[in-house]
Tab-separated table of C-alpha atoms and ligand atoms in Angstrom:
chain	number	residue	atom	x	y	z
A	1	UNK	CA	0.169	0.158	0.085
A	2	UNK	CA	1.241	3.385	-0.978
A	3	UNK	CA	2.988	5.148	1.452
A	4	UNK	CA	3.068	8.957	0.244
A	5	UNK	CA	5.523	10.907	2.486
A	6	UNK	CA	5.596	8.269	5.138
A	7	UNK	CA	1.905	8.433	5.778
A	8	UNK	CA	0.337	4.497	7.416
A	9	UNK	CA	-2.522	3.844	5.355
A	10	UNK	CA	-3.780	0.802	4.762
A	11	UNK	CA	-6.087	-2.188	4.614
A	12	UNK	CA	-6.849	-0.751	8.091
A	13	UNK	CA	-8.290	2.449	6.276
A	14	UNK	CA	-9.675	0.591	3.572
A	15	UNK	CA	-12.223	-1.483	6.103
A	16	UNK	CA	-13.188	1.653	7.583
A	17	UNK	CA	-14.054	3.637	4.773
A	18	UNK	CA	-16.025	1.212	3.332
A	19	UNK	CA	-17.781	0.429	6.787
A	20	UNK	CA	-19.249	4.116	6.622
A	21	UNK	CA	-19.648	3.632	2.911
A	22	UNK	CA	-21.796	0.136	3.153
A	23	UNK	CA	-23.757	1.788	5.774
A	24	UNK	CA	-25.265	4.164	4.051
A	25	UNK	CA	-24.495	6.873	6.943
A	26	UNK	CA	-22.042	9.632	5.789
A	27	UNK	CA	-23.732	12.459	8.089
A	28	UNK	CA	-21.747	12.494	11.813
A	29	UNK	CA	-25.272	13.946	13.481
A	30	UNK	CA	-26.988	10.735	12.431
A	31	UNK	CA	-24.050	8.041	12.694
A	32	UNK	CA	-21.946	6.228	15.228
A	33	UNK	CA	-18.186	7.043	14.131
A	34	UNK	CA	-17.997	10.562	15.092
A	35	UNK	CA	-18.680	9.826	18.709
A	36	UNK	CA	-17.071	6.784	18.153
A	37	UNK	CA	-13.898	8.402	17.409
A	38	UNK	CA	-14.182	11.289	20.370
A	39	UNK	CA	-15.046	8.707	23.005
A	40	UNK	CA	-11.606	7.686	22.070
A	41	UNK	CA	-9.480	10.381	22.503
A	42	UNK	CA	-11.067	11.188	24.548
A	43	UNK	CA	-9.933	7.991	27.006
A	44	UNK	CA	-6.426	7.766	25.617
A	45	UNK	CA	-6.186	11.535	26.656
A	46	UNK	CA	-7.858	10.522	30.145
A	47	UNK	CA	-10.321	14.645	29.129
A	48	UNK	CA	-14.138	14.081	29.422
A	49	UNK	CA	-14.954	15.641	26.283
A	50	UNK	CA	-13.171	15.015	22.628
A	51	UNK	CA	-15.442	17.055	20.295
A	52	UNK	CA	-14.916	16.207	15.982
A	53	UNK	CA	-14.370	19.045	13.807
A	54	UNK	CA	-13.191	19.461	9.864
A	55	UNK	CA	-9.733	20.617	10.652
A	56	UNK	CA	-7.513	21.316	12.664
A	57	UNK	CA	-8.156	24.833	12.367
A	58	UNK	CA	-11.655	24.368	12.416
A	59	UNK	CA	-10.701	22.723	16.553
A	60	UNK	CA	-8.598	25.594	16.999
A	61	UNK	CA	-11.783	28.031	16.096
A	62	UNK	CA	-14.530	26.283	19.098
A	63	UNK	CA	-11.344	26.669	22.322
A	64	UNK	CA	-11.125	30.755	21.032
A	65	UNK	CA	-15.178	30.029	21.238
A	66	UNK	CA	-14.951	28.654	24.581
A	67	UNK	CA	-12.712	31.404	25.440
A	68	UNK	CA	-15.433	34.125	24.586
A	69	UNK	CA	-13.815	36.630	23.868
A	70	UNK	CA	-15.495	40.334	22.767
A	71	UNK	CA	-15.074	41.463	20.002
A	72	UNK	CA	-11.318	43.204	20.417
A	73	UNK	CA	-10.062	42.079	23.306
A	74	UNK	CA	-6.165	40.138	23.090
A	75	UNK	CA	-5.255	36.854	22.675
A	76	UNK	CA	-1.413	35.958	23.344
A	77	UNK	CA	0.206	33.977	21.010
A	78	UNK	CA	3.532	32.347	19.231
A	79	UNK	CA	4.687	34.343	15.928
A	80	UNK	CA	5.583	30.834	15.194
A	81	UNK	CA	3.149	28.360	14.637
A	82	UNK	CA	1.103	27.234	11.221
A	83	UNK	CA	-0.988	30.323	10.747
A	84	UNK	CA	-4.547	27.359	11.540
A	85	UNK	CA	-3.260	28.968	15.442
A	86	UNK	CA	-3.815	32.445	14.002
A	87	UNK	CA	-7.071	32.469	11.863
A	88	UNK	CA	-9.533	31.740	14.599
A	89	UNK	CA	-8.819	34.668	16.718
A	90	UNK	CA	-9.533	36.966	13.030
A	91	UNK	CA	-12.687	34.658	13.089
A	92	UNK	CA	-14.107	35.934	16.268
A	93	UNK	CA	-13.180	39.722	15.639
A	94	UNK	CA	-9.838	39.511	18.840
A	95	UNK	CA	-6.767	40.604	18.084
A	96	UNK	CA	-3.822	38.108	18.051
A	97	UNK	CA	-0.933	39.693	20.271
A	98	UNK	CA	2.583	38.204	19.686
A	99	UNK	CA	4.859	36.894	22.093
A	100	UNK	CA	8.207	36.201	21.226
A	101	UNK	CA	9.618	32.882	21.710
A	102	UNK	CA	12.714	30.730	23.735
A	103	UNK	CA	15.279	31.050	20.672
A	104	UNK	CA	16.035	27.281	22.117
A	105	UNK	CA	13.386	26.453	20.783
A	106	UNK	CA	10.977	28.139	19.009
A	107	UNK	CA	7.916	27.642	21.756
A	108	UNK	CA	7.008	30.437	23.842
A	109	UNK	CA	8.549	32.375	26.484
A	110	UNK	CA	6.581	32.645	29.055
A	111	UNK	CA	8.256	36.176	30.281
A	112	UNK	CA	7.568	37.702	27.118
A	113	UNK	CA	3.872	36.466	26.983
A	114	UNK	CA	3.686	37.981	31.349
A	115	UNK	CA	5.162	41.293	29.405
A	116	UNK	CA	2.049	41.408	27.555
A	117	UNK	CA	-0.495	40.925	29.314
A	118	UNK	CA	-3.361	43.713	29.611
A	119	UNK	CA	-6.908	44.441	30.622
A	120	UNK	CA	-8.258	43.074	27.392
A	121	UNK	CA	-6.530	40.049	27.264
A	122	UNK	CA	-9.085	36.744	27.183
A	123	UNK	CA	-7.080	34.110	26.496
A	124	UNK	CA	-3.338	32.008	26.052
A	125	UNK	CA	-2.698	30.547	23.210
A	126	UNK	CA	0.452	28.158	23.088
A	127	UNK	CA	1.697	25.829	20.625
A	128	UNK	CA	3.722	22.297	21.385
A	129	UNK	CA	6.184	23.255	18.098
A	130	UNK	CA	7.392	20.748	15.507
A	131	UNK	CA	6.124	18.206	18.347
A	132	UNK	CA	7.937	19.524	21.858
A	133	UNK	CA	5.967	20.673	25.056
A	134	UNK	CA	5.375	24.515	25.007
A	135	UNK	CA	6.636	25.868	28.516
A	136	UNK	CA	2.965	24.930	29.301
A	137	UNK	CA	3.453	24.574	33.821
A	138	UNK	CA	4.350	28.843	33.490
A	139	UNK	CA	1.789	29.603	31.670
A	140	UNK	CA	-1.192	28.220	32.879
A	141	UNK	CA	0.327	29.726	36.601
A	142	UNK	CA	-0.126	32.795	34.655
A	143	UNK	CA	-3.541	32.555	33.374
A	144	UNK	CA	-5.024	31.883	36.868
A	145	UNK	CA	-3.230	34.486	38.180
A	146	UNK	CA	-4.725	36.855	35.806
A	147	UNK	CA	-8.027	34.782	34.842
A	148	UNK	CA	-6.970	34.117	31.635
A	149	UNK	CA	-8.044	30.828	29.224
A	150	UNK	CA	-5.222	28.567	27.903
A	151	UNK	CA	-5.459	27.061	24.821
A	152	UNK	CA	-3.211	24.695	23.718
A	153	UNK	CA	-2.525	24.099	19.968
A	154	UNK	CA	-1.139	20.405	19.503
A	155	UNK	CA	-1.604	20.291	16.237
A	156	UNK	CA	2.177	18.562	15.688
A	157	UNK	CA	2.079	17.406	18.856
A	158	UNK	CA	-0.305	14.285	19.199
A	159	UNK	CA	1.197	12.513	22.465
A	160	UNK	CA	4.610	14.939	23.672
A	161	UNK	CA	4.157	14.264	27.230
A	162	UNK	CA	4.481	17.641	29.803
A	163	UNK	CA	7.449	17.124	32.004
A	164	UNK	CA	4.266	16.979	35.131
A	165	UNK	CA	2.474	14.035	33.416
A	166	UNK	CA	-0.106	14.039	31.467
A	167	UNK	CA	-0.046	14.765	27.489
A	168	UNK	CA	0.058	17.918	25.959
A	169	UNK	CA	-3.388	19.266	25.882
A	170	UNK	CA	-4.644	17.903	29.235
A	171	UNK	CA	-3.194	21.089	31.469
A	172	UNK	CA	-5.269	24.455	29.269
A	173	UNK	CA	-8.672	25.064	28.891
A	174	UNK	CA	-8.765	23.432	26.287
A	175	UNK	CA	-6.088	21.689	23.679
A	176	UNK	CA	-6.432	21.008	20.190
A	177	UNK	CA	-5.034	17.938	17.942
A	178	UNK	CA	-5.469	17.611	13.891
A	179	UNK	CA	-5.867	15.557	11.621
A	180	UNK	CA	-4.120	17.249	8.216
A	181	UNK	CA	-3.122	15.383	5.883
A	182	UNK	CA	0.979	15.498	7.378
A	183	UNK	CA	0.529	15.815	10.782
A	184	UNK	CA	1.597	12.692	12.726
A	185	UNK	CA	-1.816	10.364	11.933
A	186	UNK	CA	-4.049	11.774	9.229
A	187	UNK	CA	-7.754	11.627	7.464
A	188	UNK	CA	-6.914	13.698	5.043
A	189	UNK	CA	-8.534	17.018	7.110
A	190	UNK	CA	-10.302	16.630	10.465
A	191	UNK	CA	-9.416	18.162	13.852
A	192	UNK	CA	-9.994	17.369	18.179
A	193	UNK	CA	-10.442	19.970	20.703
A	194	UNK	CA	-10.521	18.631	24.012
A	195	UNK	CA	-11.178	19.446	27.375
A	196	UNK	CA	-12.463	18.764	30.920
A	197	UNK	CA	-15.197	21.364	30.883
A	198	UNK	CA	-18.547	20.445	30.282
A	199	UNK	CA	-19.640	24.242	30.058
A	200	UNK	CA	-16.772	24.462	27.338
A	201	UNK	CA	-17.765	21.565	25.710
A	202	UNK	CA	-21.808	23.002	24.929
A	203	UNK	CA	-19.954	25.747	23.585
A	204	UNK	CA	-17.973	24.117	21.103
A	205	UNK	CA	-20.431	21.523	20.110
A	206	UNK	CA	-23.115	23.969	19.459
A	207	UNK	CA	-20.753	26.143	17.343
A	208	UNK	CA	-19.498	23.044	15.157
A	209	UNK	CA	-23.102	22.379	14.784
A	210	UNK	CA	-24.920	25.666	13.279
A	211	UNK	CA	-26.000	26.406	17.585
A	212	UNK	CA	-28.515	24.448	16.975
A	213	UNK	CA	-28.910	22.812	20.348
A	214	UNK	CA	-30.393	18.871	18.564
A	215	UNK	CA	-32.237	17.463	21.401
A	216	UNK	CA	-34.266	20.370	22.466
A	217	UNK	CA	-35.751	21.158	18.660
A	218	UNK	CA	-34.834	23.743	16.036
A	219	UNK	CA	-34.325	26.752	17.412
A	220	UNK	CA	-30.720	28.779	17.083
A	221	UNK	CA	-29.867	29.675	20.717
A	222	UNK	CA	-26.455	30.525	19.785
A	223	UNK	CA	-24.203	31.347	16.831
A	224	UNK	CA	-22.506	28.521	15.475
A	225	UNK	CA	-20.952	27.153	11.973
A	226	UNK	CA	-20.740	24.134	10.114
A	227	UNK	CA	-17.482	22.104	11.566
A	228	UNK	CA	-18.920	19.056	11.095
A	229	UNK	CA	-16.877	15.713	10.436
A	230	UNK	CA	-17.934	13.849	8.781
A	231	UNK	CA	-18.552	9.931	9.419
A	232	UNK	CA	-15.678	8.676	6.231
A	233	UNK	CA	-13.495	11.403	8.217
A	234	UNK	CA	-13.680	10.051	11.666
A	235	UNK	CA	-13.788	6.065	9.881
A	236	UNK	CA	-9.905	6.770	8.898
A	237	UNK	CA	-9.426	8.760	11.683
A	238	UNK	CA	-10.065	5.737	14.000
A	239	UNK	CA	-8.393	3.743	12.004
A	240	UNK	CA	-5.280	5.676	12.187
A	241	UNK	CA	-5.747	6.562	15.650
A	242	UNK	CA	-4.494	3.071	16.993
A	243	UNK	CA	-1.572	2.976	14.715
A	244	UNK	CA	-1.078	6.588	16.247
A	245	UNK	CA	1.662	4.979	19.553
A	246	UNK	CA	3.323	3.215	17.400
A	247	UNK	CA	4.159	6.096	15.180
A	248	UNK	CA	5.233	8.276	17.549
A	249	UNK	CA	7.117	5.328	18.681
A	250	UNK	CA	9.196	4.687	16.393
A	251	UNK	CA	9.295	8.597	15.578
A	252	UNK	CA	11.081	9.004	19.082
A	253	UNK	CA	13.275	5.496	18.144
A	254	UNK	CA	15.386	6.978	15.221
A	255	UNK	CA	14.988	10.434	16.379
A	256	UNK	CA	16.994	9.882	19.585
A	257	UNK	CA	19.941	8.315	17.173
A	258	UNK	CA	20.049	11.553	15.139
A	259	UNK	CA	20.423	12.886	18.305
A	260	UNK	CA	23.243	10.347	19.732
A	261	UNK	CA	24.327	10.634	16.061
A	262	UNK	CA	25.018	15.070	16.305
A	263	UNK	CA	26.513	14.906	19.604
A	264	UNK	CA	29.449	17.325	20.553
A	265	UNK	CA	28.763	19.530	17.172
A	266	UNK	CA	29.512	23.396	18.706
A	267	UNK	CA	27.784	24.682	15.400
A	268	UNK	CA	24.061	22.620	16.619
A	269	UNK	CA	22.165	23.403	19.734
A	270	UNK	CA	20.315	20.115	19.743
A	271	UNK	CA	15.889	19.677	20.297
A	272	UNK	CA	15.608	18.542	23.741
A	273	UNK	CA	14.487	15.010	24.032
A	274	UNK	CA	12.278	15.087	26.385
A	275	UNK	CA	8.450	14.420	25.740
A	276	UNK	CA	9.148	14.905	22.176
A	277	UNK	CA	7.080	13.409	19.754
A	278	UNK	CA	9.703	14.672	16.880
A	279	UNK	CA	6.224	16.448	13.618
A	280	UNK	CA	10.104	18.269	12.958
A	281	UNK	CA	13.125	17.184	14.062
A	282	UNK	CA	14.473	20.626	14.316
A	283	UNK	CA	17.802	21.887	14.824
A	284	UNK	CA	19.325	25.580	15.099
A	285	UNK	CA	22.193	27.266	14.159
A	286	UNK	CA	22.791	29.587	17.377
A	287	UNK	CA	25.525	31.251	15.070
A	288	UNK	CA	22.960	31.733	11.761
A	289	UNK	CA	23.817	29.986	8.923
A	290	UNK	CA	20.575	27.479	8.735
A	291	UNK	CA	19.381	29.257	5.535
A	292	UNK	CA	23.111	27.574	3.836
A	293	UNK	CA	23.153	24.299	5.903
A	294	UNK	CA	19.176	23.093	4.939
A	295	UNK	CA	20.542	24.264	1.018
A	296	UNK	CA	23.503	21.955	1.391
A	297	UNK	CA	21.375	18.840	2.907
A	298	UNK	CA	18.341	19.565	0.289
A	299	UNK	CA	20.499	19.321	-2.624
A	300	UNK	CA	21.786	16.065	-0.932
A	301	UNK	CA	18.196	14.581	-0.549
A	302	UNK	CA	17.128	14.863	3.185
A	303	UNK	CA	14.044	16.986	3.297
A	304	UNK	CA	15.414	20.188	5.511
A	305	UNK	CA	14.289	23.921	5.275
A	306	UNK	CA	15.580	26.833	7.371
A	307	UNK	CA	13.288	28.236	9.143
A	308	UNK	CA	9.876	26.847	8.384
A	309	UNK	CA	8.119	30.217	7.617
A	310	UNK	CA	9.272	32.580	5.115
A	311	UNK	CA	8.008	35.349	8.354
A	312	UNK	CA	7.264	35.080	11.604
A	313	UNK	CA	3.785	35.557	12.098
A	314	UNK	CA	3.527	38.869	13.699
A	315	UNK	CA	4.868	39.970	10.469
A	316	UNK	CA	2.496	38.615	7.947
A	317	UNK	CA	1.357	40.974	5.174
A	318	UNK	CA	-2.581	39.876	6.325
A	319	UNK	CA	-2.320	41.555	10.013
A	320	UNK	CA	-1.488	45.338	7.984
A	321	UNK	CA	-5.429	44.339	6.587
A	322	UNK	CA	-7.834	44.628	4.594
A	323	UNK	CA	-9.219	41.551	6.864
A	324	UNK	CA	-12.724	42.412	6.557
A	325	UNK	CA	-14.141	43.929	3.673
A	326	UNK	CA	-12.073	46.772	2.669
A	327	UNK	CA	-11.959	46.923	6.025
A	328	UNK	CA	-9.069	46.622	9.164
A	329	UNK	CA	-10.655	45.315	11.883
A	330	UNK	CA	-10.437	44.200	14.521
A	331	UNK	CA	-6.789	44.946	13.768
A	332	UNK	CA	-7.554	49.083	13.234
A	333	UNK	CA	-4.742	50.569	15.355
A	334	UNK	CA	-2.626	47.444	16.166
A	335	UNK	CA	1.158	47.141	14.911
A	336	UNK	CA	2.262	44.289	16.658
A	337	UNK	CA	5.166	44.472	19.134
A	338	UNK	CA	9.039	43.332	16.942
A	339	UNK	CA	8.961	39.790	18.303
A	340	UNK	CA	13.792	39.276	17.914
A	341	UNK	CA	13.963	35.901	19.396
A	342	UNK	CA	11.833	34.659	16.231
A	343	UNK	CA	11.901	36.573	14.072
A	344	UNK	CA	16.361	35.577	14.269
A	345	UNK	CA	15.169	31.672	13.762
A	346	UNK	CA	13.130	32.032	11.020
A	347	UNK	CA	16.163	33.824	9.264
A	348	UNK	CA	19.291	32.813	10.161
A	349	UNK	CA	19.640	30.172	12.606
A	350	UNK	CA	16.245	27.135	12.564
A	351	UNK	CA	16.713	24.017	10.370
A	352	UNK	CA	13.705	21.631	10.005
A	353	UNK	CA	14.635	18.445	8.967
A	354	UNK	CA	11.212	16.032	8.145
A	355	UNK	CA	10.343	14.079	9.990
A	356	UNK	CA	8.370	9.870	10.403
A	357	UNK	CA	7.978	6.789	11.568
A	358	UNK	CA	9.854	5.284	8.030
A	359	UNK	CA	12.948	6.278	8.528
A	360	UNK	CA	15.627	3.191	9.488
A	361	UNK	CA	18.888	3.917	11.014
A	362	UNK	CA	20.163	3.879	7.109
A	363	UNK	CA	18.477	6.891	6.671
A	364	UNK	CA	19.503	8.674	10.502
A	365	UNK	CA	23.219	7.816	9.069
A	366	UNK	CA	23.016	9.739	5.869
A	367	UNK	CA	21.288	12.723	7.467
A	368	UNK	CA	24.053	12.533	10.402
A	369	UNK	CA	26.234	12.105	7.975
A	370	UNK	CA	25.581	15.067	5.675
A	371	UNK	CA	25.417	17.504	8.665
A	372	UNK	CA	28.437	15.732	9.686
A	373	UNK	CA	30.241	17.229	6.801
A	374	UNK	CA	30.278	21.073	6.250
A	375	UNK	CA	30.518	23.839	8.846
B	1	PLP	C1	-1.346	22.306	11.525
B	1	PLP	C2	-1.563	23.415	12.285
B	1	PLP	C3	-2.763	23.703	12.321
B	1	PLP	C4	-3.820	23.661	12.104
B	1	PLP	O1	-4.451	22.779	11.551
B	1	PLP	P1	-5.120	22.341	9.362
B	1	PLP	O2	-6.127	20.760	10.060
B	1	PLP	O3	-4.236	21.856	8.863
B	1	PLP	O4	-5.748	23.299	9.849
B	1	PLP	C5	-2.492	24.649	13.170
B	1	PLP	N1	-1.297	24.491	14.195
B	1	PLP	C6	-0.324	23.712	13.988
B	1	PLP	C7	0.489	24.614	14.752
B	1	PLP	C8	-0.475	23.044	12.743
B	1	PLP	O5	0.827	22.552	12.349
């Protein structure tokens, strides 16, 4: 069976699709697959609720809805992430405020977050970048101290482990997962929001289904969109979920081999392996030269690239507007603060190597040899 780009798809996913199509019910309102997926993910993460959605971005939108910012309120997040972290903030007419990152791993720097908390701050959105656990205990403490919601974007961090125990996604008020093609497991597109809070779960479920409480009739008490996952997505996601522990274990095994093989190279800062889920394998070159090294690796056939983004999101052109129609609302008068650590990572020091569960010791040796030959 095809393993395009390292995906682990096979007979199990085919059987799941056949089961749904033969059932004649492809919609999760009346089917059983999405509800079963939600139960399985909630059990795996040890939380009360998982709400399925049509994408990781949709799941993050549900999380922002649960945090209930008023228009113009602020949500503090990281400038190094997928735009799916930021789009839901704008979609709720809130303002993304970008805090600078830790130069050693690109994850949010809690000190920088703390300096940006103001009267309009409603939530902190942390991202476990590339699968490395963010400093969530410090962010949790900040959120509690200031009465803010904490959202964890775990799209790149399936089964990443927190130093305090538990999986990434279980320390925030809401954690979000993605099933997009290139995440640890996939159903093409899809996402889940997990929470222990019954009221947040209720709000998210309603928003994902047009604000329609189907137990109550056909009355629309709150605003919502259609973010429902289909039964086809959910059935494939369930087959993938069964493979997840093996996928993460295999990525960890080879990532640790590469770490060992790269020890002692003075110009590289190696990622900390603790709890890492290895969506990508990141390297930091503290003295710069990431674009040159990425170019050399790519020319040798190693799937490496520098910076991860063209520019950190505090400098994304979209923030200059317009956002809605010709209007810059909710960003009028808004000027994102510089994030020097994020800017240096993206321009000079960050290199990411694509990773997947099919890498062998030979792949690792070839990658290490290529990195070791250069300056
Ligand atoms: C992939 C990703 C998203 C968005 O998920 P989609 O399923 O592509 O909508 C959000 N945040 C991060 C960190 C991601 O990697």
